[in-house]
Coordinates of C-alpha atoms in Angstrom, one line a residue:
Chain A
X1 CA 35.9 -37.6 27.7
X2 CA 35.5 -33.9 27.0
X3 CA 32.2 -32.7 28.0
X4 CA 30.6 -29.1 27.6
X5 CA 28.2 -28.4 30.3
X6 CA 25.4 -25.4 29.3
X7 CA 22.3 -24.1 31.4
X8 CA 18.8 -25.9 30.4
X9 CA 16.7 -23.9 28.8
X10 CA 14.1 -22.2 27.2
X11 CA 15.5 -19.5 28.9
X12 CA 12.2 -16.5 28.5
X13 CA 13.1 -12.9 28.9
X14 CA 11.4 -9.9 27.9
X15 CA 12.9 -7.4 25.3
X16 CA 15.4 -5.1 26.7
X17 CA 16.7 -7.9 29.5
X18 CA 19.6 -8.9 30.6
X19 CA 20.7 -12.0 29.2
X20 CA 23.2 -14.9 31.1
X21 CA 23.8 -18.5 29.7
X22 CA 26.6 -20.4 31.6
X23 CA 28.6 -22.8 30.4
X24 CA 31.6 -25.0 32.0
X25 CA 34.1 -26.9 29.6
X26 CA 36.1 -30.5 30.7
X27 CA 38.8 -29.9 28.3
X28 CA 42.1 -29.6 29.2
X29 CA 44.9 -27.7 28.4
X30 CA 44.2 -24.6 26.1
X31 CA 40.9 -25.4 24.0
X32 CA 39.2 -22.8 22.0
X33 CA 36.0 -21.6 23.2
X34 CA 33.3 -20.8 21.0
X35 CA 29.5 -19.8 21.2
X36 CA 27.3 -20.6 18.4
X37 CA 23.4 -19.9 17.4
X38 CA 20.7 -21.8 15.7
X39 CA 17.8 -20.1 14.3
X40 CA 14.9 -22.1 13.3
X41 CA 15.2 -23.9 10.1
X42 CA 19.1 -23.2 9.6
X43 CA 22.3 -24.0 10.2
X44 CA 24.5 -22.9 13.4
X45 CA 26.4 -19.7 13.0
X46 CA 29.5 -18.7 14.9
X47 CA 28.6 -16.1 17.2
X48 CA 31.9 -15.4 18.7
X49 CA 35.1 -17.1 19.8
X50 CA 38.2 -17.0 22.6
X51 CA 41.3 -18.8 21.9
X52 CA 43.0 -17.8 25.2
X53 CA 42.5 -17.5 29.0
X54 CA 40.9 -14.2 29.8
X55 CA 40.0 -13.1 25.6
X56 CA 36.5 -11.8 25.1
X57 CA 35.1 -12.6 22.1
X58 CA 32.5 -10.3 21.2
X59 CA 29.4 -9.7 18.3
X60 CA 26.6 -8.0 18.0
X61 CA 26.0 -7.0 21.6
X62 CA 27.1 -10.6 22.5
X63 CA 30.2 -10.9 25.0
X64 CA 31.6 -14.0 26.8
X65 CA 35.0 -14.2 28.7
X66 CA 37.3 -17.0 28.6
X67 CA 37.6 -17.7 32.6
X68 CA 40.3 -20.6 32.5
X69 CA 40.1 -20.6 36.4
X70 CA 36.7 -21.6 36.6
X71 CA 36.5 -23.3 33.1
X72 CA 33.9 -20.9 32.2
X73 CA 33.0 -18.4 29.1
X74 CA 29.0 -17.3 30.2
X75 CA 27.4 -15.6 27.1
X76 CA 25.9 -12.4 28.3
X77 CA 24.2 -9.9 26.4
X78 CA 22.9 -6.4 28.3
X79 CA 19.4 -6.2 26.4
X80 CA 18.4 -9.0 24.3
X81 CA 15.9 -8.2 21.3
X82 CA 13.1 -10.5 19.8
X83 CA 15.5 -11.3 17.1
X84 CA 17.7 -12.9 19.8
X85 CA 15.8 -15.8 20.2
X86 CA 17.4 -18.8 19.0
X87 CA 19.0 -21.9 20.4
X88 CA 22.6 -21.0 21.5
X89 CA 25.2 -23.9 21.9
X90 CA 28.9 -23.1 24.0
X91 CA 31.8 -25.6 22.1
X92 CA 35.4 -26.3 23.0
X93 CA 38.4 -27.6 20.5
X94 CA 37.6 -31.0 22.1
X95 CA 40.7 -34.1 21.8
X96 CA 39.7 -34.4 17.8
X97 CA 37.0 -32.3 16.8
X98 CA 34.5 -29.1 18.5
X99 CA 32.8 -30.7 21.4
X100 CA 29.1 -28.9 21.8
X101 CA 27.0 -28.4 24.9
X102 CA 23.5 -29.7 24.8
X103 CA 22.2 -26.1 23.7
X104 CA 19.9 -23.1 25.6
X105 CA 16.9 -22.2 24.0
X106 CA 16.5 -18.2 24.4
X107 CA 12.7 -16.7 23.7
X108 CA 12.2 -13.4 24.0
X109 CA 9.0 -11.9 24.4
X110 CA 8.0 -8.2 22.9
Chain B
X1 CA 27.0 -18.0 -3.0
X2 CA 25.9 -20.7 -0.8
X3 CA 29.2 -21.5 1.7
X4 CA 28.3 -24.9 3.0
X5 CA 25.0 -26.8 0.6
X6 CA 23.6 -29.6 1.6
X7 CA 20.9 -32.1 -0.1
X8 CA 17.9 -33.0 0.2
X9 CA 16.5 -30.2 3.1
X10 CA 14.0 -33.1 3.9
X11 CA 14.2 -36.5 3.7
X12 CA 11.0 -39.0 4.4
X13 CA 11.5 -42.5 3.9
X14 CA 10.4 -45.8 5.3
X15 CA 12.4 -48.6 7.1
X16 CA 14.8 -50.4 5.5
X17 CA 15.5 -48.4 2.7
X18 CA 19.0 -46.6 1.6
X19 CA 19.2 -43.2 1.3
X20 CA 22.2 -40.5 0.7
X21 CA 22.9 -37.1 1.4
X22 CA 25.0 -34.8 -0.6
X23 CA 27.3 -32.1 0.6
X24 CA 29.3 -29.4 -0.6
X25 CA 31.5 -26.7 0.0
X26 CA 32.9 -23.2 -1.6
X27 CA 34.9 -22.0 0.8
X28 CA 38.3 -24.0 -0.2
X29 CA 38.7 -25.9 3.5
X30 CA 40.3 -28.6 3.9
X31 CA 38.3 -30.5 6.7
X32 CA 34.4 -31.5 6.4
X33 CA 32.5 -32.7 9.0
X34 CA 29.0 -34.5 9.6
X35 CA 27.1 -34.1 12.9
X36 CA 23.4 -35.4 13.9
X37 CA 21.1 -33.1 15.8
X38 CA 18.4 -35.0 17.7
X39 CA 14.9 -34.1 18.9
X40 CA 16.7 -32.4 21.9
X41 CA 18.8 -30.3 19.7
X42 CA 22.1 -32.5 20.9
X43 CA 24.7 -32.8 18.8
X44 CA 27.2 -35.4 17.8
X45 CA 30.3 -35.6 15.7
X46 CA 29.9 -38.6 13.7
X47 CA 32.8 -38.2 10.8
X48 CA 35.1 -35.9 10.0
X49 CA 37.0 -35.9 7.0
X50 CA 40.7 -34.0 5.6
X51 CA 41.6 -34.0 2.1
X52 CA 39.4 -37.2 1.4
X53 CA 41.0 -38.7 4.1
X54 CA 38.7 -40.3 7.5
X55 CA 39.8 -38.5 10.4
X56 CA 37.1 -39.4 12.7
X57 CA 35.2 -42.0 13.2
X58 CA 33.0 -41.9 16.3
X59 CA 30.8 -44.8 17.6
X60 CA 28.7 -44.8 14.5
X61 CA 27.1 -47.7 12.9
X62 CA 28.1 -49.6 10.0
X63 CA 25.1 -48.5 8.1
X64 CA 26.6 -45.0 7.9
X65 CA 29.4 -44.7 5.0
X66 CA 30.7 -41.4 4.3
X67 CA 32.3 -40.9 0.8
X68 CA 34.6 -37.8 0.0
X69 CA 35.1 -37.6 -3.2
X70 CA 37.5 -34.8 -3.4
X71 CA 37.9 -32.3 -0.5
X72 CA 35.1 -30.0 -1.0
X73 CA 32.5 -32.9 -1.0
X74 CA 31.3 -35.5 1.5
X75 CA 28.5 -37.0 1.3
X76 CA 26.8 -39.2 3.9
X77 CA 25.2 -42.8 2.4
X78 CA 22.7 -44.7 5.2
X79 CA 21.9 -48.3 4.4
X80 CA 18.8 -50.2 6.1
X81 CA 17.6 -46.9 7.6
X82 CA 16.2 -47.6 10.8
X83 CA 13.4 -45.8 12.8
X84 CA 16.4 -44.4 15.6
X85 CA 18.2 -42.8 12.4
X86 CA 15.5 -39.7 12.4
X87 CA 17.1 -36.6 13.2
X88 CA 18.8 -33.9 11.6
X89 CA 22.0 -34.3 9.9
X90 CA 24.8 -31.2 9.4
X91 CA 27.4 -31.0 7.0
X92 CA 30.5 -28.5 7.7
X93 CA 33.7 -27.5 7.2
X94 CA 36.9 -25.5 8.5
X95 CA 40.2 -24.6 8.0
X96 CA 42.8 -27.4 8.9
X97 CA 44.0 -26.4 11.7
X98 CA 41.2 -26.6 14.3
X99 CA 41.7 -25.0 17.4
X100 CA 40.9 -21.2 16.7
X101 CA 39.0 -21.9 12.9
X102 CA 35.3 -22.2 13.1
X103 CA 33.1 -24.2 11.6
X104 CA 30.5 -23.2 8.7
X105 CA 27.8 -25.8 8.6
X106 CA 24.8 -26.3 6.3
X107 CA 21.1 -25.6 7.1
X108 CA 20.9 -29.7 7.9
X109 CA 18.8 -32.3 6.0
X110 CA 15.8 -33.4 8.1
X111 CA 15.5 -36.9 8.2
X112 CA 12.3 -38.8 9.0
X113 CA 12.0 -42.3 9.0
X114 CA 8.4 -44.0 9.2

């Protein structure tokens, strides 16, 4: 079945870092790609989305890059505050409904 | 306004017993969804409904019976809970129409069963 694959966190960084979270899809054909974040005690929120190969979806200093040749879309952020820290989860339009990957805790430290 | 509401937040009950959970949404979308979020923050698709009718059904126990009552509810009913069924359960919603329409979930129930 369709499987989304996502780096094991907690992931620690202090503020100002450079931030990188893989994740590979399974799906095949054209999926969407999302990215989504869970802050403590909430719901997840869409972060940002790509629909085709090579879209960036973007959001508040958040990028990732729909790589359809190496089923990839890596979050990436270029300096991560304390407010970043959450649990991030990467998603694909699996066969009948959003397929997430096993989440990446991010903590950033002051 | 509240997009996605779900009810109760927390949920502590023993063995055995039934329990519900309410959900409901604003945003006029045709598809609602539940998930469950265990201890390791995995999730799973459990049902998904559109327009009141059951679009998925994933490998979930009989015990679980969702009801849609019209398309901006679903609610989630859980007979003989059992000590497994802790974890925390999302509601959400999208536009029909999946592949580029995100999902808007609610802030989850947390279910604890002792």
């Amino acid at each position: 079945g369709d499987s989304v694959t996502q780096m094991e966190g907690p992931v620690t960084l202090s503020e100002e870092a450079f931030l990188t979270i893989n994740c590979t899809y399974t799906a095949t054909g054209y999926p969407s790609l999302f990215w989504y974040v869970q802050y403590p005690g909430e719901g997840l929120q869409l972060l940002l989305k790509a629909t085709k190969a090579d879209d960036k979806g973007s959001n508040k200093g958040f990028e990732a890059t729909y790589r359809k040749e190496t089923t990839s879309f890596h979050l990436e952020k270029g300096s991560v505050q304390v407010s970043d820290s959450a649990v991030y989860f990467c998603a694909d339009t699996g066969r009948r409904a959003l397929t997430f990957g096993s989440g990446t805790r991010l903590q950033v430290q002051p | 306004d509240t997009a996605v509401s779900q009810t109760p937040k927390y949920l502590v009950t023993q063995m055995g017993n039934d329990k519900s959970i309410k959900c409901e949404q604003n945003l006029g979308h045709d598809t609602m969804y539940w998930y469950k979020q265990d201890s390791k923050k995995f999730l799973k698709i459990m049902f998904s409904y559109n327009n009141k009718e059951l679009i998925i059904n994933e490998t979930v126990p009989n015990r679980f019976s969702p009801k849609s009552p019209d398309k901006a509810h679903l609610n989630l009913h859980i007979n003989s809970l059992e000590l497994g069924d802790s974890a925390v359960y999302f509601c959400a919603s999208s536009d029909t129409g999946l592949k580029a329409s995100p999902l808007h979930f609610g802030n989850g129930t947390r279910l604890t069963v002792t």
